[in-house]
Coordinates of N, CA, C and O in Angstrom, one line a residue:
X396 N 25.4 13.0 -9.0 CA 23.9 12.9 -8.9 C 23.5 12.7 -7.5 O 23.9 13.4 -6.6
X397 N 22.9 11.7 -7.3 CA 23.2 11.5 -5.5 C 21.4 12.2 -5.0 O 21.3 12.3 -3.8
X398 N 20.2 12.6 -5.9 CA 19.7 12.6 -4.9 C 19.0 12.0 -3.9 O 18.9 10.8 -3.7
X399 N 18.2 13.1 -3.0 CA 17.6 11.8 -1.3 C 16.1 12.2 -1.7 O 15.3 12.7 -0.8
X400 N 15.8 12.0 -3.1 CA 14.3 12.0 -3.3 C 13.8 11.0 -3.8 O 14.6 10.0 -3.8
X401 N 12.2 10.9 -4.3 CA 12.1 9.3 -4.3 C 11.5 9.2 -5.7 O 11.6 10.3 -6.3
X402 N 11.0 8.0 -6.5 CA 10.9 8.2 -7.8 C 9.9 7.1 -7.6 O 10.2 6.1 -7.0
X403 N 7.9 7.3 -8.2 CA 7.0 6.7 -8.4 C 7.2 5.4 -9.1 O 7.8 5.4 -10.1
X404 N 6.8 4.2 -8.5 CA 6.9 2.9 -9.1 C 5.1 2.3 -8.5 O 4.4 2.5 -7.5
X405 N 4.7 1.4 -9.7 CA 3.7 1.0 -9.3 C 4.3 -1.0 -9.3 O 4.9 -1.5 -10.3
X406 N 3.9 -1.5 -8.3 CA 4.4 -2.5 -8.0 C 3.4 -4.0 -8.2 O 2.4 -3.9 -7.6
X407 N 3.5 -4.8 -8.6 CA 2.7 -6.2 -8.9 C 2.8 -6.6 -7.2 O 3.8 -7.1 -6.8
X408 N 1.9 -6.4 -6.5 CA 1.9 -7.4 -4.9 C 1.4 -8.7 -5.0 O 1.3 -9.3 -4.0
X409 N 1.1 -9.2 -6.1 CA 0.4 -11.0 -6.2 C 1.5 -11.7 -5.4 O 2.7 -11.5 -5.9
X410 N 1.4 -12.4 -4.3 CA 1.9 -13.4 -4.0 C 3.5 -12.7 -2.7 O 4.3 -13.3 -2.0
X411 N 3.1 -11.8 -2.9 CA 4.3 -10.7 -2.3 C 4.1 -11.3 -0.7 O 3.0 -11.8 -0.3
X412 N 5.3 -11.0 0.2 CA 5.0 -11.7 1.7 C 4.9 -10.0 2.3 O 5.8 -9.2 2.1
X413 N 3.8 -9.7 2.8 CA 3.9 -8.0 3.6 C 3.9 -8.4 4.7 O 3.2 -9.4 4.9
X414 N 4.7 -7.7 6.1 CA 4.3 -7.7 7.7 C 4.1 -6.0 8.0 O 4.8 -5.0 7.6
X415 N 3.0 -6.0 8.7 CA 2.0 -4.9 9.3 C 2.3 -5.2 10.5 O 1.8 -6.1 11.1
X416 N 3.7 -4.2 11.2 CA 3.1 -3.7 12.9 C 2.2 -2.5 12.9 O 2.1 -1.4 12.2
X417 N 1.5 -3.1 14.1 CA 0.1 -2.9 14.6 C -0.9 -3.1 13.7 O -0.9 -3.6 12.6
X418 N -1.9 -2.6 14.7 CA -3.4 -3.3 14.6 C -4.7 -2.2 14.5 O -5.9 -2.5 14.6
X419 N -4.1 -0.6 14.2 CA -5.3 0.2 14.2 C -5.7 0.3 13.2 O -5.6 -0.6 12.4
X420 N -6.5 1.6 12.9 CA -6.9 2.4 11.4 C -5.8 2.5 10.2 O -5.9 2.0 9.1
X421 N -4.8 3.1 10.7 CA -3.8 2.9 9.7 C -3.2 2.0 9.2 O -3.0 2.2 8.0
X422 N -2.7 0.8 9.9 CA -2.7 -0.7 9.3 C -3.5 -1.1 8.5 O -3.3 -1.5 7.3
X423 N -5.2 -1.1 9.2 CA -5.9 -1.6 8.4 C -5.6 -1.0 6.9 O -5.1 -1.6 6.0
X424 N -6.1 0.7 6.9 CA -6.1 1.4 5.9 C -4.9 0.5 4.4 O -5.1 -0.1 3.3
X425 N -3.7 0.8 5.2 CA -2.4 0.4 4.4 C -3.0 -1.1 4.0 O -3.0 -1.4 2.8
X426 N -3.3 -1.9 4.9 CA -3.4 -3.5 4.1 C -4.7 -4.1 3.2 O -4.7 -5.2 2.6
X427 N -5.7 -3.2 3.1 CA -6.2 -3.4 2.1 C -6.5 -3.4 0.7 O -7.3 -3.9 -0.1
X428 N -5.3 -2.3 0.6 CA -5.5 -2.3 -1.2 C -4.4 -3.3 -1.5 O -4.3 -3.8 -2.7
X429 N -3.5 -3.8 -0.5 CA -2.6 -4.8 -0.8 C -3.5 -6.2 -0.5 O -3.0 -7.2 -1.0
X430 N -4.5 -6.4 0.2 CA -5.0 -7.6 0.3 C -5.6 -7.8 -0.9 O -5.4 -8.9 -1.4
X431 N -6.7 -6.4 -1.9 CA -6.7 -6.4 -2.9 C -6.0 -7.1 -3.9 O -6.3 -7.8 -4.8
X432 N -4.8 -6.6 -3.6 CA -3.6 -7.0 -5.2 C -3.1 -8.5 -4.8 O -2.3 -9.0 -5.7
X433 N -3.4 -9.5 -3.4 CA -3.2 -10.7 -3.6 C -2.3 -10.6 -3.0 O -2.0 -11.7 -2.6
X434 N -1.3 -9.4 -2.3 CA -0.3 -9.9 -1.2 C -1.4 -10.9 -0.4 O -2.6 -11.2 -0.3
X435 N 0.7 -11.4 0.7 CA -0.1 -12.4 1.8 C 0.9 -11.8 2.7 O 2.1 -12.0 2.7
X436 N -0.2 -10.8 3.8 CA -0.6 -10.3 4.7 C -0.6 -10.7 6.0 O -1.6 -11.1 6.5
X437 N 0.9 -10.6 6.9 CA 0.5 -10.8 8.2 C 0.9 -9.8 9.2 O 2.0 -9.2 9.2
X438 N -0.4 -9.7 10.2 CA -0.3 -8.4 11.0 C 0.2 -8.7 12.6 O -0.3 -9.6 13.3
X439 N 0.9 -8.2 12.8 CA 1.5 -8.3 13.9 C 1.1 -7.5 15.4 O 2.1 -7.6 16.0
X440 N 0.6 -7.2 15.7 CA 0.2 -6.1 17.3 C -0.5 -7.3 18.3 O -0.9 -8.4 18.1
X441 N -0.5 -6.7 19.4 CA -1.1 -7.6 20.5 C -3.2 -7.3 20.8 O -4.2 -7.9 21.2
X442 N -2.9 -5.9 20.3 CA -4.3 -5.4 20.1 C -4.5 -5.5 18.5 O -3.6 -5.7 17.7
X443 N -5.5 -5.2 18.2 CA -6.3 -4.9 16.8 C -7.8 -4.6 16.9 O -8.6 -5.1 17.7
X444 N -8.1 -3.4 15.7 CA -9.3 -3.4 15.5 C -10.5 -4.4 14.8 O -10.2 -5.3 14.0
X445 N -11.8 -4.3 15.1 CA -12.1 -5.2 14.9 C -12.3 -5.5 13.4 O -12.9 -6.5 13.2
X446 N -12.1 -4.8 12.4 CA -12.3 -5.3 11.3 C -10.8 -6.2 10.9 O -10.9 -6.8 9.8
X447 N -9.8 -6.2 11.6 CA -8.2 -6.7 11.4 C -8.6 -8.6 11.4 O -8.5 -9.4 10.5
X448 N -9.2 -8.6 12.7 CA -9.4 -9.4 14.0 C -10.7 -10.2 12.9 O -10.8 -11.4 13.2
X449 N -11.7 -9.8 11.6 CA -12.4 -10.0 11.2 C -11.9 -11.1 9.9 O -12.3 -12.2 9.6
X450 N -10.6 -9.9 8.9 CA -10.6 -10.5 7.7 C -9.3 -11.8 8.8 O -9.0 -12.7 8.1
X451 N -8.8 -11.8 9.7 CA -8.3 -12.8 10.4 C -9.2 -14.2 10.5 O -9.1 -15.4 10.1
X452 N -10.1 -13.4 11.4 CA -10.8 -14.9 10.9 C -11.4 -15.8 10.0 O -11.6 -17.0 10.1
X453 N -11.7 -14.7 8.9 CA -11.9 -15.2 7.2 C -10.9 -15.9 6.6 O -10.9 -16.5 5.5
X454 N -9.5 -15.9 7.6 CA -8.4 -16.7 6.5 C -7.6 -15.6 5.6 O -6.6 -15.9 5.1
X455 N -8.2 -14.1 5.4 CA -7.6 -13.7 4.4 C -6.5 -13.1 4.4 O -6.0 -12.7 3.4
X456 N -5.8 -12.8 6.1 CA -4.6 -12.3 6.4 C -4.2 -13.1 7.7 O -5.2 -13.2 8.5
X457 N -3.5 -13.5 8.0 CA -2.5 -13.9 9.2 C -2.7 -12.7 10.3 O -2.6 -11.5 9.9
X458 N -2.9 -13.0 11.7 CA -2.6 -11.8 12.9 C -2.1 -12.9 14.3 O -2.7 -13.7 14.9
X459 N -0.9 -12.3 14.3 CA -0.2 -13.0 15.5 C -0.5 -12.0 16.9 O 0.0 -10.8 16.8
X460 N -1.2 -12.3 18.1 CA -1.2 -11.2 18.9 C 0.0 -10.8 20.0 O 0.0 -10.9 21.3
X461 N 0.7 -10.5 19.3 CA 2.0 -10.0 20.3 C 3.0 -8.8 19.6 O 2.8 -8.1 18.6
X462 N 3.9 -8.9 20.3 CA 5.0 -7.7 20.0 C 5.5 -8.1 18.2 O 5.1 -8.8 17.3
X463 N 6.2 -7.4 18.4 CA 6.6 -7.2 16.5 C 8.4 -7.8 17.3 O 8.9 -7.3 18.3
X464 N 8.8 -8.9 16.6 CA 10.7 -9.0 16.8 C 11.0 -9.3 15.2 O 10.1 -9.6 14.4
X465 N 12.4 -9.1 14.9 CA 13.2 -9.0 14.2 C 12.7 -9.6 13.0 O 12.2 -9.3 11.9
X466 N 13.1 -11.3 14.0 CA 12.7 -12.4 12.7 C 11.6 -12.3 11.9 O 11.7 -12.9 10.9
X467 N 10.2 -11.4 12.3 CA 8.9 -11.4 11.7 C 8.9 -10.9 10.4 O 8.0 -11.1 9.6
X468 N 9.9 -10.1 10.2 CA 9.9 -9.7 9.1 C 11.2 -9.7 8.1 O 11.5 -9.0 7.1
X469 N 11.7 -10.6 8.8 CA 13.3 -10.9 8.0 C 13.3 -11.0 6.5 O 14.1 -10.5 5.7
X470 N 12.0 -11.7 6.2 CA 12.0 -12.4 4.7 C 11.1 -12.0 3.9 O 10.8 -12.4 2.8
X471 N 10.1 -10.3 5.0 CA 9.1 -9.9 4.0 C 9.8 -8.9 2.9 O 10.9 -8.4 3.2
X472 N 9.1 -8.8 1.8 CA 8.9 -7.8 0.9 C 9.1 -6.3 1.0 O 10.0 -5.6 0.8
X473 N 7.5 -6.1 1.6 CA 7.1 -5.2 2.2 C 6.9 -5.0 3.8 O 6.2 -6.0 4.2
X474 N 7.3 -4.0 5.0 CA 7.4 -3.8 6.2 C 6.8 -2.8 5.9 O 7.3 -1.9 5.1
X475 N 5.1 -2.6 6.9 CA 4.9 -1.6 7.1 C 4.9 -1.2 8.6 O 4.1 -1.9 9.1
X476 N 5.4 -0.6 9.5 CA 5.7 0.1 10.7 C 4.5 0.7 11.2 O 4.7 1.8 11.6
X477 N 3.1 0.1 11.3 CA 2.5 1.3 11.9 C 1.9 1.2 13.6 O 0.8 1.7 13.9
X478 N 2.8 0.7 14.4 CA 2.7 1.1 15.6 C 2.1 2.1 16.2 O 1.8 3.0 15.4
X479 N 1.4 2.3 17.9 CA 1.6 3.4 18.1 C 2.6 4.2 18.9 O 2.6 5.2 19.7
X480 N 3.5 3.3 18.4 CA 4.8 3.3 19.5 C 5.8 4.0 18.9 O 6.8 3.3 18.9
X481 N 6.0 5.3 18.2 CA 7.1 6.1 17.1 C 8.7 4.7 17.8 O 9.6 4.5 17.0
X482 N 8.7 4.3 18.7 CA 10.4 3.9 19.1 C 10.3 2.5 18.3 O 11.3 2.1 17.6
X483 N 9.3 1.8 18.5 CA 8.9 0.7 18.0 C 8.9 0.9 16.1 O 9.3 0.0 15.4
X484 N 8.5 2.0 15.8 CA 8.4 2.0 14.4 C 10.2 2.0 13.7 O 10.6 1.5 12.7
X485 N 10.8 2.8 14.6 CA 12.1 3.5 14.3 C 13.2 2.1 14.1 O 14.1 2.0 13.3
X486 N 12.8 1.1 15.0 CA 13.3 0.2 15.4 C 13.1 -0.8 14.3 O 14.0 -1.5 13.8
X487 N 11.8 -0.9 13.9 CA 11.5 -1.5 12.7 C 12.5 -1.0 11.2 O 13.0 -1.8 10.4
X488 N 12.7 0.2 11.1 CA 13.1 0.5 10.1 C 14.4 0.5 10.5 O 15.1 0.5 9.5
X489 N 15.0 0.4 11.6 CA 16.5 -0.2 11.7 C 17.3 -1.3 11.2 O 18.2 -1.4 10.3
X490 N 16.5 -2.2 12.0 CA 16.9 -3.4 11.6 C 16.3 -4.1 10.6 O 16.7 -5.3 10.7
X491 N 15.3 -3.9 9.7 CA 14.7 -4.0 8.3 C 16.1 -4.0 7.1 O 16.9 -3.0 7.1
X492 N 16.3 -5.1 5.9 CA 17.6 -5.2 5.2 C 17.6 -3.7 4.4 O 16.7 -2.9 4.4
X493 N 18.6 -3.8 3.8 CA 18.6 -2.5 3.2 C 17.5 -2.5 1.7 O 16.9 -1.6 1.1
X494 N 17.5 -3.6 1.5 CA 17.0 -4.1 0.5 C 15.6 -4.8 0.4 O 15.3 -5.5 -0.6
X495 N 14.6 -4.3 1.8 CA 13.5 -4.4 1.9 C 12.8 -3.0 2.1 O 13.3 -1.9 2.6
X496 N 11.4 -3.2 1.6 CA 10.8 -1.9 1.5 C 10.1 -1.6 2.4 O 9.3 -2.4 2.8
X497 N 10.3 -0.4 3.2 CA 9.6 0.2 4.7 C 8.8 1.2 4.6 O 9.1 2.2 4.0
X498 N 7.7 1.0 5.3 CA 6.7 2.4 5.4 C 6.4 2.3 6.8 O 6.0 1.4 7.6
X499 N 7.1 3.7 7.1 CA 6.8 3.9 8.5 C 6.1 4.9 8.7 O 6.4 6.1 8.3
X500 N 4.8 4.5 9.4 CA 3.6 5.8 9.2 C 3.9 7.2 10.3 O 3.7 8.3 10.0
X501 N 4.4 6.5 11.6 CA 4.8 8.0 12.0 C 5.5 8.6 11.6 O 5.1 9.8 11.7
X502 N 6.7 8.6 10.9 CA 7.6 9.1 10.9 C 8.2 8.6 8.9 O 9.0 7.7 8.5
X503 N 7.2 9.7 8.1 CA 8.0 9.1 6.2 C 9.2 9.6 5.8 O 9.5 9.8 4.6
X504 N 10.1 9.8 6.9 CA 11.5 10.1 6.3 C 12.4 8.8 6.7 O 13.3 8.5 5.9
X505 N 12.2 8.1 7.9 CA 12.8 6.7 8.4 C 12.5 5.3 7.2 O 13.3 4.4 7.0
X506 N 11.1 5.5 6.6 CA 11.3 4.9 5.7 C 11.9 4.7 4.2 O 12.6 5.7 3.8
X507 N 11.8 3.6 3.3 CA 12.1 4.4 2.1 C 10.8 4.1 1.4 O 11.1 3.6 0.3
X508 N 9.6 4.2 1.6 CA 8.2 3.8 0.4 C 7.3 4.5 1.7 O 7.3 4.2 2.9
X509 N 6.7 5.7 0.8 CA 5.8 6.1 1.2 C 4.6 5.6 0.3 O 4.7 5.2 -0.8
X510 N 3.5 5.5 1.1 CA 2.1 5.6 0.3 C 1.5 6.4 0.1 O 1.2 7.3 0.9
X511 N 1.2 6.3 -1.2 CA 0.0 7.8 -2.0 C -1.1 8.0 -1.2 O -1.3 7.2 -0.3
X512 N -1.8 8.9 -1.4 CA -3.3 8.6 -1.8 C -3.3 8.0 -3.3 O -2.3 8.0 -4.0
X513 N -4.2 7.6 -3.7 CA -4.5 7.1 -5.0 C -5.7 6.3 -5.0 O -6.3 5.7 -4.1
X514 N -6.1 6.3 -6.8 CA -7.4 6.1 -6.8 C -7.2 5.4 -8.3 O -6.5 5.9 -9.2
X515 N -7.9 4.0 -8.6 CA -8.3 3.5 -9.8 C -9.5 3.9 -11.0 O -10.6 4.0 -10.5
X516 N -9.5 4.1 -12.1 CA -10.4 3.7 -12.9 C -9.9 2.7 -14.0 O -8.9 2.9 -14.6
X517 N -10.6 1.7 -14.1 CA -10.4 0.6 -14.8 C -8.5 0.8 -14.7 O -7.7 0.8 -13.8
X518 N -8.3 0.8 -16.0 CA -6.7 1.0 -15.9 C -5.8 2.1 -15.6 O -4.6 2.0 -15.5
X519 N -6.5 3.3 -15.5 CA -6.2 4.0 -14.8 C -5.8 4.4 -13.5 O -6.7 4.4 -12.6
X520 N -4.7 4.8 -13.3 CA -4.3 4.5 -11.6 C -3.3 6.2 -11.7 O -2.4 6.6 -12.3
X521 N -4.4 6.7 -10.4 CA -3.4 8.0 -10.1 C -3.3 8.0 -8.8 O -4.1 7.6 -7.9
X522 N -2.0 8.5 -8.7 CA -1.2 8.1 -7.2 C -0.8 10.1 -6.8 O -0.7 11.0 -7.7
X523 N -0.7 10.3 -5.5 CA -0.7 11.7 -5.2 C 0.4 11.7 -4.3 O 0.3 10.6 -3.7
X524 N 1.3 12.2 -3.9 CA 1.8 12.3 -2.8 C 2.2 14.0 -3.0 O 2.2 14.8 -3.9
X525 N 2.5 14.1 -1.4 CA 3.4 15.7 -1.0 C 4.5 15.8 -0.4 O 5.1 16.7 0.2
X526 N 5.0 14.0 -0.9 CA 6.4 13.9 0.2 C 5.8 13.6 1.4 O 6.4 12.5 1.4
X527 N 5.2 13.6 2.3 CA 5.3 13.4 3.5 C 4.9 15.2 4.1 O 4.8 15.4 5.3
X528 N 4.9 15.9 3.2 CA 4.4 17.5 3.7 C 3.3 17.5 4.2 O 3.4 17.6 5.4
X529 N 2.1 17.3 3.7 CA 0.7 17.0 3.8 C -0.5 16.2 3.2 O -1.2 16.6 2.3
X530 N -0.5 15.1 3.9 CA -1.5 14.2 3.2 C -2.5 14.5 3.2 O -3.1 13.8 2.4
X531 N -3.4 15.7 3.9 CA -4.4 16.0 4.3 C -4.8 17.0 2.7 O -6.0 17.2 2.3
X532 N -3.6 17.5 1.9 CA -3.6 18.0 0.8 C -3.7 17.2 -0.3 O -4.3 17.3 -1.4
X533 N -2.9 16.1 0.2 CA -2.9 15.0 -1.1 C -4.2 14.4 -1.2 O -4.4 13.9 -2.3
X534 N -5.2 14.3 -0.1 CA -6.1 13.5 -0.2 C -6.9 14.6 -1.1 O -7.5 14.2 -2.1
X535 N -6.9 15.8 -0.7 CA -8.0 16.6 -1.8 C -7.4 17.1 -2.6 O -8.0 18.0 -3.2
X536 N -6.4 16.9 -2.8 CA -6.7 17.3 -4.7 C -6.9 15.2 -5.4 O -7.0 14.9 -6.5
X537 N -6.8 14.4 -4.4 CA -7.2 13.3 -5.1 C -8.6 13.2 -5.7 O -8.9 12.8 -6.8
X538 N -9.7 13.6 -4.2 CA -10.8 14.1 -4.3 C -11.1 15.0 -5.5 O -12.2 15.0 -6.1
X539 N -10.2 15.7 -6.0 CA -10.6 16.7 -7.1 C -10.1 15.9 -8.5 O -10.4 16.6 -9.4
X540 N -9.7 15.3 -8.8 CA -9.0 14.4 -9.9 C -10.1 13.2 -9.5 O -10.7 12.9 -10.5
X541 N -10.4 12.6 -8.4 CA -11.5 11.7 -9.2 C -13.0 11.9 -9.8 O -13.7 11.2 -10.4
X542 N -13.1 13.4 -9.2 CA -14.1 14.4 -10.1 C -14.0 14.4 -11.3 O -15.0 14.1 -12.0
X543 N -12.7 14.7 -12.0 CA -12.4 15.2 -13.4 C -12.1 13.9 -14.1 O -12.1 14.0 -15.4
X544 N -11.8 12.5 -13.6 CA -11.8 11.7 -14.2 C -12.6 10.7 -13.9 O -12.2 10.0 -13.0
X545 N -13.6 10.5 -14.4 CA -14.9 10.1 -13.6 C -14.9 9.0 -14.3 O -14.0 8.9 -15.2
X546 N -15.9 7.9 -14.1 CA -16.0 6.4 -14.6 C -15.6 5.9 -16.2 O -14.8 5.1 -16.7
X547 N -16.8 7.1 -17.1 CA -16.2 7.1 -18.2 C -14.9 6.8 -19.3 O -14.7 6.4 -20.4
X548 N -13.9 7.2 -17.8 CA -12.7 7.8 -18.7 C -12.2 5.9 -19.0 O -11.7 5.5 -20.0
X549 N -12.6 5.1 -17.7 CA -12.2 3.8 -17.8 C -12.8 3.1 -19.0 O -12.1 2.2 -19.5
X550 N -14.1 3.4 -19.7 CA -14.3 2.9 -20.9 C -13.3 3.4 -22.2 O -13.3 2.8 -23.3
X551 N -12.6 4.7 -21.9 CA -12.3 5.3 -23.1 C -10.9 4.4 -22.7 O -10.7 3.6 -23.7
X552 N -10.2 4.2 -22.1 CA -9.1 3.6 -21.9 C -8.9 2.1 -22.7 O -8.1 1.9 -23.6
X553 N -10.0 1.2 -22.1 CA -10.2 0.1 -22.4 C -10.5 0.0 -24.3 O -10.1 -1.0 -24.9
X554 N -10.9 0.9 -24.8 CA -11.0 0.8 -26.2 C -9.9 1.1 -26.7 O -9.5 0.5 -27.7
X555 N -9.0 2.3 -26.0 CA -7.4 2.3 -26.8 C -6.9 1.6 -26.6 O -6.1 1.6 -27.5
X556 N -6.5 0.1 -25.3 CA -6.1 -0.8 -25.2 C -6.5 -1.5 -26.3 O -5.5 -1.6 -27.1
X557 N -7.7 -2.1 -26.7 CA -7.9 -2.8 -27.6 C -7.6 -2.5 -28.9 O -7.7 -3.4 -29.8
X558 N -7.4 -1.5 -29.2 CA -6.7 -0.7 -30.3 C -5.2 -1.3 -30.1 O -4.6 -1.8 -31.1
X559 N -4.9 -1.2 -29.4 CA -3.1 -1.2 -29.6 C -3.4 -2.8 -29.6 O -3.1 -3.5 -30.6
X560 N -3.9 -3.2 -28.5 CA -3.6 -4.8 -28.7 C -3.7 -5.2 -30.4 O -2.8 -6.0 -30.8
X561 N -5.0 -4.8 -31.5 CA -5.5 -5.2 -32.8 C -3.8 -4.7 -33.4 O -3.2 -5.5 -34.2
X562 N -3.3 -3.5 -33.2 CA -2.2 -3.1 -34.3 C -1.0 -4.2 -34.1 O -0.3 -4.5 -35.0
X563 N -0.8 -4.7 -32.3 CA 0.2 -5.6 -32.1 C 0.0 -6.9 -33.2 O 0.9 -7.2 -33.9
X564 N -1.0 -7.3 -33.3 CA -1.6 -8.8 -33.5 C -0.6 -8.6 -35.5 O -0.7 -7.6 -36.3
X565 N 0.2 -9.7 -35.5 CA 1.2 -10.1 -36.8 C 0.2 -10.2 -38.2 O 0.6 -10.5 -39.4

């Protein structure tokens, strides 16, 4: 067997420890649907944008302003790498355990967890990827799938939920 491809998992982040090098658009981007799910969020860069620098000051994520070293991320969960330094990201995913999950945004072959595009309805969650070929693709056919599955579909879900839950009940 043996292959070097990857297999979709959707992950519980409540309570999860994530470290974010750097501080641009793409960090931000990456740390808010995890600030959403209740990870605890610390960003690491000497610069940051100002909305980083914002939910910082709200308390809702940790931002240390300096370099990214070793120890910062010894004991996270999740490492996301998004530098704009590709040597700095590489470095990250070096010495990151084997047994911790990395997203390195220059470069999604150094990691092993890419991020989708993806989008919710109620319990509905579709996730897109192209591998790392073209996100600029994945994002529109997400665009086209949240057309076809439009708000709706979240109420029709929620009633088959409650259907299965009534057949569970002894």
């Amino acid at each position: 067997m043996g292959g070097k491809g990857m297999i979709p998992l959707f992950v519980r982040m409540t309570e999860k420890k994530v470290v974010i090098a750097g501080g641009g658009q793409i960090a931000y981007r990456r740390l808010l649907p995890l600030l959403h799910e209740g990870a605890h969020i610390t960003v690491i860069s000497p610069e940051v944008i100002d909305e980083i620098v914002h939910l910082a000051q709200q308390q809702q994520i940790t931002w240390h302003a300096r370099e990214i070293e070793p120890n910062d991320y010894a004991d996270a969960f999740l490492i996301i790498a998004a530098t704009n330094d590709p040597n700095v990201n590489e470095q990250i995913a070096t010495y990151a355990a084997p047994n911790q999950l990395v997203n390195v945004a220059s470069h999604h072959l150094l990691g092993n967890v890419h991020v989708p595009a993806f989008f919710s309805r109620g319990k509905l969650q579709i996730a897109i990827t192209t591998g790392g070929a073209s996100p600029t693709l994945a994002k529109q056919i997400k665009k086209q799938l949240e057309q076809i599955f439009d708000e709706s579909i979240a109420e029709y879900i929620d009633e088959l939920y409650e259907q299965r839950q009534q057949r569970k009940e002894p």
